[in-house]
Amino acid sequence: MYTGEHGSYSGNGYVYQFRGSLSEMKNDLNQLYQFEWINEKTRAIIIQLTLYNSNTKLFTSVTFLSEFLSSTAIISTARFEPLNFYLFSSLLQLVLMIIYMGFTLYFMYIEIRLLIKLKQKYFSQFWSLIQLSIIGCSWASVAIYIWRFKESIRIRKLFSEKNVYINFQLIVYINDILTYLFGFCSFFGLIKFVHLSRINHRSYLFLRTLAYAKRRFILFTMIFSLIYLSFICLFYLLFVSKIFSCSTLLHTMQMLFKIILMKFDTIELFEADAVLGPIVLTLFIFTVVFMCLNMFVAIINDSFRQAKDEKLDDDHMISYMFDRFLCWTRKVDSDMKMK
């Protein structure tokens, strides 16, 4: 199955493999034209080819897609996906992987102890869920990494044979999943790093600001989502047949987000409708950009003022380290007395 910009296409269809020299491929194209391989029932043509660079030992999967729309238009897109089938490209990567998995096992041990101690209360804590997400994404990445390595072994065996086309579509999907998992690991890891840096005065102030604004953020998100969704429906129904940016609900949502960032060309909107275009654009800017964003800034400002009014110790880091040292020395003394 392959997904394009205007639809998804299953694996059912006609397949033709080009072989031989360039002149032979041209003859094959003439035969396909004579047999009316492309007709009025054709909805998409997918051209796949595989490249290999012996200098960098890098494979590249190339996919060209031509979509035949009901409006007789033909939309073409291309995707280039470089792939490295080696398990570890350097010794440093292997060492970092071992260190990362060591930290993962250590955090798993800590979280298991907390789970046994807190039981059901463990899942009601936000930072516990973040830690579970890091552990889950890490082990899922390891499983997908092994799956990709096994798939690469299968492809290498096929690559050693002559006149055999190798389809990289499956391993491209596997590589995409692995990339998504790496992204989630980085995302949750950075959030965890913010939590670990709470001993810093400014980081602690940032966390306290978010804590004070949590409830108001939830209410604001609900109101903003309803307003934003209503404008998505409005722009979609008004300009679905006039602007490509409003051809789908997802494209309409992206267009409105660009308007919030002031990066959208409004000339296209004005040309679609000289009356409704300026009216709905002005209404959207006044309601979302001016009113909603000002409410968001006001919530942040008020929460920051409350967090700043708290009595914070400037030597928060030193006091934290000193408390941890006292706890450690008391634990050592108690162990010595027991012995």
mmCIF file of C-alpha atoms in Angstrom:
data_model
loop_
_atom_site.group_PDB
_atom_site.id
_atom_site.type_symbol
_atom_site.label_atom_id
_atom_site.label_comp_id
_atom_site.label_asym_id
_atom_site.label_seq_id
_atom_site.Cartn_x
_atom_site.Cartn_y
_atom_site.Cartn_z
ATOM 1 C CA MET A 1 0.000 0.000 0.000
ATOM 2 C CA TYR A 2 1.280 3.441 -0.940
ATOM 3 C CA THR A 3 -0.133 6.783 0.194
ATOM 4 C CA GLY A 4 0.006 9.851 -2.018
ATOM 5 C CA GLU A 5 -1.196 13.407 -1.642
ATOM 6 C CA HIS A 6 -4.696 12.696 -2.984
ATOM 7 C CA GLY A 7 -5.340 9.111 -1.987
ATOM 8 C CA SER A 8 -4.072 5.717 -0.849
ATOM 9 C CA TYR A 9 -3.387 2.945 -3.327
ATOM 10 C CA SER A 10 -3.360 -0.746 -2.472
ATOM 11 C CA GLY A 11 -0.926 -3.320 -3.764
ATOM 12 C CA ASN A 12 -3.490 -4.610 -6.283
ATOM 13 C CA GLY A 13 -2.687 -3.676 -9.861
ATOM 14 C CA TYR A 14 -0.518 -4.479 -12.830
ATOM 15 C CA VAL A 15 3.253 -4.795 -12.419
ATOM 16 C CA TYR A 16 5.834 -4.521 -15.167
ATOM 17 C CA GLN A 17 9.588 -4.920 -14.678
ATOM 18 C CA PHE A 18 11.987 -3.081 -16.975
ATOM 19 C CA ARG A 19 15.155 -5.012 -17.820
ATOM 20 C CA GLY A 20 18.077 -4.671 -20.162
ATOM 21 C CA SER A 21 19.590 -1.659 -21.854
ATOM 22 C CA LEU A 22 18.068 1.755 -22.447
ATOM 23 C CA SER A 23 16.961 0.874 -25.981
ATOM 24 C CA GLU A 24 15.190 -2.237 -24.698
ATOM 25 C CA MET A 25 13.388 -0.176 -22.087
ATOM 26 C CA LYS A 26 12.201 2.210 -24.809
ATOM 27 C CA ASN A 27 10.790 -0.727 -26.735
ATOM 28 C CA ASP A 28 9.023 -1.888 -23.594
ATOM 29 C CA LEU A 29 7.448 1.560 -23.241
ATOM 30 C CA ASN A 30 6.203 1.390 -26.823
ATOM 31 C CA GLN A 31 4.633 -2.003 -26.167
ATOM 32 C CA LEU A 32 2.898 -0.717 -23.051
ATOM 33 C CA TYR A 33 1.540 2.203 -25.060
ATOM 34 C CA GLN A 34 0.238 -0.135 -27.763
ATOM 35 C CA PHE A 35 -1.437 -2.399 -25.208
ATOM 36 C CA GLU A 36 -3.123 0.674 -23.616
ATOM 37 C CA TRP A 37 -1.548 -0.036 -20.284
ATOM 38 C CA ILE A 38 -2.626 3.477 -19.236
ATOM 39 C CA ASN A 39 -6.310 4.149 -19.922
ATOM 40 C CA GLU A 40 -9.280 6.049 -18.480
ATOM 41 C CA LYS A 41 -9.493 3.625 -15.531
ATOM 42 C CA THR A 42 -5.925 4.265 -14.383
ATOM 43 C CA ARG A 43 -5.789 6.036 -11.027
ATOM 44 C CA ALA A 44 -2.077 5.960 -10.224
ATOM 45 C CA ILE A 45 1.273 4.893 -11.660
ATOM 46 C CA ILE A 46 4.062 4.038 -9.253
ATOM 47 C CA ILE A 47 7.615 3.768 -10.565
ATOM 48 C CA GLN A 48 10.116 2.212 -8.150
ATOM 49 C CA LEU A 49 13.850 1.865 -8.628
ATOM 50 C CA THR A 50 16.831 1.107 -6.413
ATOM 51 C CA LEU A 51 20.224 2.818 -6.440
ATOM 52 C CA TYR A 52 23.479 1.830 -4.789
ATOM 53 C CA ASN A 53 26.533 3.993 -4.126
ATOM 54 C CA SER A 54 29.605 1.789 -3.661
ATOM 55 C CA ASN A 55 31.712 4.671 -2.319
ATOM 56 C CA THR A 56 29.461 5.407 0.639
ATOM 57 C CA LYS A 57 27.900 1.898 0.744
ATOM 58 C CA LEU A 58 24.499 3.520 0.780
ATOM 59 C CA PHE A 59 21.300 2.226 -0.805
ATOM 60 C CA THR A 60 18.612 4.591 -2.043
ATOM 61 C CA SER A 61 14.978 3.706 -2.652
ATOM 62 C CA VAL A 62 13.336 5.989 -5.235
ATOM 63 C CA THR A 63 9.567 6.134 -5.752
ATOM 64 C CA PHE A 64 7.823 8.239 -8.380
ATOM 65 C CA LEU A 65 4.042 8.576 -8.104
ATOM 66 C CA SER A 66 1.670 10.003 -10.703
ATOM 67 C CA GLU A 67 -1.923 10.407 -9.519
ATOM 68 C CA PHE A 68 -4.757 10.703 -12.050
ATOM 69 C CA LEU A 69 -7.483 12.847 -10.495
ATOM 70 C CA SER A 70 -11.148 12.857 -11.461
ATOM 71 C CA SER A 71 -10.683 16.417 -12.754
ATOM 72 C CA THR A 72 -8.296 15.007 -15.450
ATOM 73 C CA ALA A 73 -5.306 16.529 -13.673
ATOM 74 C CA ILE A 74 -2.105 14.525 -13.157
ATOM 75 C CA ILE A 75 -0.150 15.208 -9.947
ATOM 76 C CA SER A 76 3.406 13.835 -9.724
ATOM 77 C CA THR A 77 5.461 13.390 -6.569
ATOM 78 C CA ALA A 78 8.798 11.755 -5.796
ATOM 79 C CA ARG A 79 10.416 10.308 -2.694
ATOM 80 C CA PHE A 80 14.078 9.471 -2.129
ATOM 81 C CA GLU A 81 14.874 7.334 0.907
ATOM 82 C CA PRO A 82 18.584 6.650 1.671
ATOM 83 C CA LEU A 83 19.196 3.478 3.682
ATOM 84 C CA ASN A 84 22.188 2.170 5.586
ATOM 85 C CA PHE A 85 22.028 -1.567 6.240
ATOM 86 C CA TYR A 86 24.991 -1.763 8.568
ATOM 87 C CA LEU A 87 24.169 -2.472 12.192
ATOM 88 C CA PHE A 88 26.719 -0.001 13.600
ATOM 89 C CA SER A 89 28.588 2.420 11.391
ATOM 90 C CA SER A 90 31.300 3.169 13.974
ATOM 91 C CA LEU A 91 32.665 2.010 17.322
ATOM 92 C CA LEU A 92 31.413 5.194 18.998
ATOM 93 C CA GLN A 93 27.856 4.375 17.958
ATOM 94 C CA LEU A 94 28.152 0.920 19.520
ATOM 95 C CA VAL A 95 29.520 2.357 22.777
ATOM 96 C CA LEU A 96 26.774 4.983 22.973
ATOM 97 C CA MET A 97 24.142 2.323 22.330
ATOM 98 C CA ILE A 98 25.492 0.197 25.190
ATOM 99 C CA ILE A 99 25.517 3.211 27.539
ATOM 100 C CA TYR A 100 21.965 4.148 26.526
ATOM 101 C CA MET A 101 20.627 0.643 27.131
ATOM 102 C CA GLY A 102 22.470 0.553 30.459
ATOM 103 C CA PHE A 103 20.649 3.706 31.557
ATOM 104 C CA THR A 104 17.386 2.199 30.299
ATOM 105 C CA LEU A 105 17.871 -0.919 32.432
ATOM 106 C CA TYR A 106 18.763 1.242 35.432
ATOM 107 C CA PHE A 107 15.612 3.351 35.064
ATOM 108 C CA MET A 108 13.548 0.191 34.598
ATOM 109 C CA TYR A 109 14.846 -1.072 37.952
ATOM 110 C CA ILE A 110 13.899 2.232 39.624
ATOM 111 C CA GLU A 111 10.445 2.321 38.038
ATOM 112 C CA ILE A 112 9.710 -1.288 39.007
ATOM 113 C CA ARG A 113 10.543 -0.475 42.630
ATOM 114 C CA LEU A 114 8.288 2.593 42.514
ATOM 115 C CA LEU A 115 5.515 0.542 40.932
ATOM 116 C CA ILE A 116 5.721 -2.048 43.720
ATOM 117 C CA LYS A 117 5.731 0.708 46.335
ATOM 118 C CA LEU A 118 2.996 2.992 44.934
ATOM 119 C CA LYS A 119 0.905 0.390 43.067
ATOM 120 C CA GLN A 120 -2.053 2.110 41.367
ATOM 121 C CA LYS A 121 -0.953 5.600 42.444
ATOM 122 C CA TYR A 122 2.100 5.152 40.243
ATOM 123 C CA PHE A 123 0.063 5.614 37.041
ATOM 124 C CA SER A 124 -1.513 8.842 38.286
ATOM 125 C CA GLN A 125 1.858 10.647 38.311
ATOM 126 C CA PHE A 126 2.823 12.576 35.187
ATOM 127 C CA TRP A 127 6.570 11.938 35.394
ATOM 128 C CA SER A 128 5.974 8.213 35.830
ATOM 129 C CA LEU A 129 4.119 8.145 32.529
ATOM 130 C CA ILE A 130 6.978 10.054 30.887
ATOM 131 C CA GLN A 131 9.478 7.514 32.200
ATOM 132 C CA LEU A 132 7.330 4.610 31.005
ATOM 133 C CA SER A 133 7.130 6.241 27.568
ATOM 134 C CA ILE A 134 10.920 6.520 27.387
ATOM 135 C CA ILE A 135 11.379 2.881 28.374
ATOM 136 C CA GLY A 136 8.669 1.653 26.009
ATOM 137 C CA CYS A 137 9.980 3.633 23.025
ATOM 138 C CA SER A 138 13.542 2.505 23.765
ATOM 139 C CA TRP A 139 12.734 -1.216 23.776
ATOM 140 C CA ALA A 140 10.442 -0.808 20.767
ATOM 141 C CA SER A 141 13.346 0.869 18.936
ATOM 142 C CA VAL A 142 15.579 -2.095 19.761
ATOM 143 C CA ALA A 143 12.981 -4.532 18.386
ATOM 144 C CA ILE A 144 12.500 -2.518 15.184
ATOM 145 C CA TYR A 145 16.290 -2.172 14.854
ATOM 146 C CA ILE A 146 16.675 -5.964 14.945
ATOM 147 C CA TRP A 147 13.815 -6.371 12.468
ATOM 148 C CA ARG A 148 15.495 -3.941 10.065
ATOM 149 C CA PHE A 149 18.799 -5.796 10.424
ATOM 150 C CA LYS A 150 17.129 -9.133 9.518
ATOM 151 C CA GLU A 151 15.429 -7.506 6.544
ATOM 152 C CA SER A 152 18.767 -6.094 5.408
ATOM 153 C CA ILE A 153 20.289 -9.602 5.509
ATOM 154 C CA ARG A 154 17.484 -10.857 3.256
ATOM 155 C CA ILE A 155 18.013 -7.970 0.832
ATOM 156 C CA ARG A 156 21.771 -8.593 0.696
ATOM 157 C CA LYS A 157 21.133 -12.179 -0.375
ATOM 158 C CA LEU A 158 18.819 -10.971 -3.129
ATOM 159 C CA PHE A 159 21.309 -8.297 -4.121
ATOM 160 C CA SER A 160 23.989 -10.932 -4.746
ATOM 161 C CA GLU A 161 21.745 -12.552 -7.374
ATOM 162 C CA LYS A 162 21.663 -11.115 -10.889
ATOM 163 C CA ASN A 163 18.628 -9.781 -12.754
ATOM 164 C CA VAL A 164 16.482 -9.713 -9.642
ATOM 165 C CA TYR A 165 14.575 -6.580 -8.720
ATOM 166 C CA ILE A 166 14.663 -5.778 -5.010
ATOM 167 C CA ASN A 167 11.652 -4.000 -3.597
ATOM 168 C CA PHE A 168 12.686 -1.700 -0.729
ATOM 169 C CA GLN A 169 9.161 -0.669 0.206
ATOM 170 C CA LEU A 170 8.960 -2.856 3.330
ATOM 171 C CA ILE A 171 12.332 -1.813 4.710
ATOM 172 C CA VAL A 172 11.491 1.850 4.010
ATOM 173 C CA TYR A 173 8.377 1.459 6.182
ATOM 174 C CA ILE A 174 10.471 -0.215 8.890
ATOM 175 C CA ASN A 175 13.013 2.597 8.719
ATOM 176 C CA ASP A 176 10.223 5.188 9.012
ATOM 177 C CA ILE A 177 8.856 3.486 12.128
ATOM 178 C CA LEU A 178 12.350 3.441 13.627
ATOM 179 C CA THR A 179 12.759 7.143 12.875
ATOM 180 C CA TYR A 180 9.419 7.923 14.541
ATOM 181 C CA LEU A 181 10.462 5.973 17.643
ATOM 182 C CA PHE A 182 13.772 7.849 17.780
ATOM 183 C CA GLY A 183 11.830 11.101 17.612
ATOM 184 C CA PHE A 184 9.535 10.089 20.486
ATOM 185 C CA CYS A 185 12.545 8.954 22.554
ATOM 186 C CA SER A 186 14.184 12.348 22.044
ATOM 187 C CA PHE A 187 10.945 14.164 22.851
ATOM 188 C CA PHE A 188 10.248 12.337 26.115
ATOM 189 C CA GLY A 189 13.943 12.423 27.014
ATOM 190 C CA LEU A 190 14.091 16.209 26.733
ATOM 191 C CA ILE A 191 10.971 16.534 28.896
ATOM 192 C CA LYS A 192 12.648 14.283 31.467
ATOM 193 C CA PHE A 193 15.767 16.433 31.268
ATOM 194 C CA VAL A 194 13.684 19.514 32.113
ATOM 195 C CA HIS A 195 12.413 17.662 35.177
ATOM 196 C CA LEU A 196 15.944 16.685 36.213
ATOM 197 C CA SER A 197 17.133 20.286 35.860
ATOM 198 C CA ARG A 198 14.528 21.550 38.323
ATOM 199 C CA ILE A 199 17.298 22.124 40.868
ATOM 200 C CA ASN A 200 18.231 25.160 38.794
ATOM 201 C CA HIS A 201 16.461 28.346 39.862
ATOM 202 C CA ARG A 202 15.180 29.343 36.421
ATOM 203 C CA SER A 203 14.155 25.809 35.481
ATOM 204 C CA TYR A 204 12.269 25.478 38.757
ATOM 205 C CA LEU A 205 10.540 28.796 38.058
ATOM 206 C CA PHE A 206 9.530 27.542 34.617
ATOM 207 C CA LEU A 207 8.069 24.340 36.062
ATOM 208 C CA ARG A 208 6.175 26.230 38.743
ATOM 209 C CA THR A 209 4.738 28.546 36.077
ATOM 210 C CA LEU A 210 3.440 25.540 34.148
ATOM 211 C CA ALA A 211 2.028 24.052 37.354
ATOM 212 C CA TYR A 212 0.046 27.217 38.128
ATOM 213 C CA ALA A 213 -1.199 27.492 34.535
ATOM 214 C CA LYS A 214 -2.166 23.825 34.153
ATOM 215 C CA ARG A 215 -5.897 24.120 34.861
ATOM 216 C CA ARG A 216 -6.311 27.313 32.891
ATOM 217 C CA PHE A 217 -4.368 25.773 30.007
ATOM 218 C CA ILE A 218 -6.827 22.894 29.851
ATOM 219 C CA LEU A 219 -9.833 25.223 29.706
ATOM 220 C CA PHE A 220 -8.104 27.485 27.182
ATOM 221 C CA THR A 221 -7.207 24.488 24.986
ATOM 222 C CA MET A 222 -10.829 23.351 24.925
ATOM 223 C CA ILE A 223 -12.098 26.800 23.939
ATOM 224 C CA PHE A 224 -9.341 27.376 21.395
ATOM 225 C CA SER A 225 -9.912 23.942 19.801
ATOM 226 C CA LEU A 226 -13.617 24.662 19.308
ATOM 227 C CA ILE A 227 -12.931 28.073 17.768
ATOM 228 C CA TYR A 228 -10.141 26.708 15.561
ATOM 229 C CA LEU A 229 -12.297 23.780 14.409
ATOM 230 C CA SER A 230 -15.163 26.108 13.515
ATOM 231 C CA PHE A 231 -12.857 28.235 11.339
ATOM 232 C CA ILE A 232 -11.484 25.080 9.671
ATOM 233 C CA CYS A 233 -15.022 24.072 8.680
ATOM 234 C CA LEU A 234 -15.798 27.624 7.524
ATOM 235 C CA PHE A 235 -12.737 27.975 5.271
ATOM 236 C CA TYR A 236 -13.114 24.426 3.948
ATOM 237 C CA LEU A 237 -16.754 24.825 2.934
ATOM 238 C CA LEU A 238 -16.203 28.259 1.390
ATOM 239 C CA PHE A 239 -13.011 27.618 -0.603
ATOM 240 C CA VAL A 240 -12.845 23.837 -1.132
ATOM 241 C CA SER A 241 -13.360 24.225 -4.903
ATOM 242 C CA LYS A 242 -11.335 27.423 -5.303
ATOM 243 C CA ILE A 243 -8.054 27.048 -3.352
ATOM 244 C CA PHE A 244 -5.774 24.033 -3.258
ATOM 245 C CA SER A 245 -4.835 24.862 0.351
ATOM 246 C CA CYS A 246 -8.471 24.176 1.313
ATOM 247 C CA SER A 247 -8.860 20.968 -0.709
ATOM 248 C CA THR A 248 -8.889 18.827 2.452
ATOM 249 C CA LEU A 249 -9.508 19.452 6.139
ATOM 250 C CA LEU A 250 -5.861 18.724 6.909
ATOM 251 C CA HIS A 251 -4.635 21.222 4.310
ATOM 252 C CA THR A 252 -7.103 23.782 5.642
ATOM 253 C CA MET A 253 -5.791 23.304 9.177
ATOM 254 C CA GLN A 254 -2.225 23.793 7.936
ATOM 255 C CA MET A 255 -3.232 26.933 6.045
ATOM 256 C CA LEU A 256 -4.860 28.488 9.120
ATOM 257 C CA PHE A 257 -1.803 27.670 11.196
ATOM 258 C CA LYS A 258 0.344 29.506 8.622
ATOM 259 C CA ILE A 259 -2.003 32.482 8.893
ATOM 260 C CA ILE A 260 -1.422 32.521 12.666
ATOM 261 C CA LEU A 261 2.334 32.603 11.977
ATOM 262 C CA MET A 262 1.761 35.311 9.343
ATOM 263 C CA LYS A 263 3.400 33.168 6.642
ATOM 264 C CA PHE A 264 0.433 32.689 4.290
ATOM 265 C CA ASP A 265 -0.024 34.491 0.980
ATOM 266 C CA THR A 266 -3.397 36.177 1.308
ATOM 267 C CA ILE A 267 -3.529 37.123 -2.394
ATOM 268 C CA GLU A 268 -4.701 33.598 -3.217
ATOM 269 C CA LEU A 269 -7.519 33.961 -0.697
ATOM 270 C CA PHE A 270 -8.578 37.354 -2.036
ATOM 271 C CA GLU A 271 -8.573 36.099 -5.628
ATOM 272 C CA ALA A 272 -10.823 33.178 -4.686
ATOM 273 C CA ASP A 273 -13.541 35.527 -3.448
ATOM 274 C CA ALA A 274 -13.184 39.298 -3.378
ATOM 275 C CA VAL A 275 -15.902 39.706 -0.714
ATOM 276 C CA LEU A 276 -15.865 36.640 1.545
ATOM 277 C CA GLY A 277 -12.076 36.259 1.448
ATOM 278 C CA PRO A 278 -11.193 39.515 3.269
ATOM 279 C CA ILE A 279 -14.180 39.156 5.624
ATOM 280 C CA VAL A 280 -13.382 35.653 6.913
ATOM 281 C CA LEU A 281 -9.647 36.432 7.041
ATOM 282 C CA THR A 282 -10.255 39.545 9.153
ATOM 283 C CA LEU A 283 -12.624 37.611 11.410
ATOM 284 C CA PHE A 284 -10.062 34.826 11.871
ATOM 285 C CA ILE A 285 -7.191 37.215 12.663
ATOM 286 C CA PHE A 286 -9.277 39.225 15.113
ATOM 287 C CA THR A 287 -10.690 36.172 16.918
ATOM 288 C CA VAL A 288 -7.733 33.794 16.957
ATOM 289 C CA VAL A 289 -4.607 35.945 16.607
ATOM 290 C CA PHE A 290 -5.690 38.913 18.710
ATOM 291 C CA MET A 291 -8.139 37.504 21.259
ATOM 292 C CA CYS A 292 -7.070 33.876 21.796
ATOM 293 C CA LEU A 293 -3.328 34.463 21.689
ATOM 294 C CA ASN A 294 -3.654 37.440 24.033
ATOM 295 C CA MET A 295 -5.577 35.201 26.434
ATOM 296 C CA PHE A 296 -2.742 32.669 26.216
ATOM 297 C CA VAL A 297 -0.123 35.334 26.975
ATOM 298 C CA ALA A 298 -2.225 36.624 29.875
ATOM 299 C CA ILE A 299 -2.416 33.128 31.405
ATOM 300 C CA ILE A 300 1.372 32.755 31.132
ATOM 301 C CA ASN A 301 1.983 36.215 32.593
ATOM 302 C CA ASP A 302 -0.340 35.693 35.563
ATOM 303 C CA SER A 303 1.077 32.226 36.308
ATOM 304 C CA PHE A 304 4.628 33.544 36.087
ATOM 305 C CA ARG A 305 3.791 36.319 38.557
ATOM 306 C CA GLN A 306 2.409 33.790 41.043
ATOM 307 C CA ALA A 307 5.433 31.524 40.674
ATOM 308 C CA LYS A 308 7.796 34.473 41.081
ATOM 309 C CA ASP A 309 6.077 35.583 44.290
ATOM 310 C CA GLU A 310 6.993 32.300 45.938
ATOM 311 C CA LYS A 311 9.966 32.339 48.270
ATOM 312 C CA LEU A 312 12.679 30.610 46.277
ATOM 313 C CA ASP A 313 16.109 29.979 47.645
ATOM 314 C CA ASP A 314 18.858 31.327 45.389
ATOM 315 C CA ASP A 315 21.108 28.519 46.515
ATOM 316 C CA HIS A 316 18.544 25.915 45.608
ATOM 317 C CA MET A 317 21.093 23.704 43.861
ATOM 318 C CA ILE A 318 23.535 23.805 46.776
ATOM 319 C CA SER A 319 20.824 23.060 49.320
ATOM 320 C CA TYR A 320 19.543 20.196 47.185
ATOM 321 C CA MET A 321 23.011 18.650 46.931
ATOM 322 C CA PHE A 322 23.577 19.139 50.658
ATOM 323 C CA ASP A 323 20.270 17.416 51.519
ATOM 324 C CA ARG A 324 21.112 14.494 49.265
ATOM 325 C CA PHE A 325 24.530 14.222 50.895
ATOM 326 C CA LEU A 326 22.967 14.159 54.377
ATOM 327 C CA CYS A 327 20.543 11.429 53.305
ATOM 328 C CA TRP A 328 23.416 9.385 51.909
ATOM 329 C CA THR A 329 25.565 9.785 55.051
ATOM 330 C CA ARG A 330 22.650 8.821 57.316
ATOM 331 C CA LYS A 331 22.070 5.736 55.213
ATOM 332 C CA VAL A 332 25.761 4.805 55.468
ATOM 333 C CA ASP A 333 25.742 5.349 59.264
ATOM 334 C CA SER A 334 22.655 3.185 59.695
ATOM 335 C CA ASP A 335 24.266 0.413 57.659
ATOM 336 C CA MET A 336 27.407 0.599 59.768
ATOM 337 C CA LYS A 337 25.381 0.350 62.989
ATOM 338 C CA MET A 338 23.512 -2.680 61.723
ATOM 339 C CA LYS A 339 26.803 -4.382 60.944
#
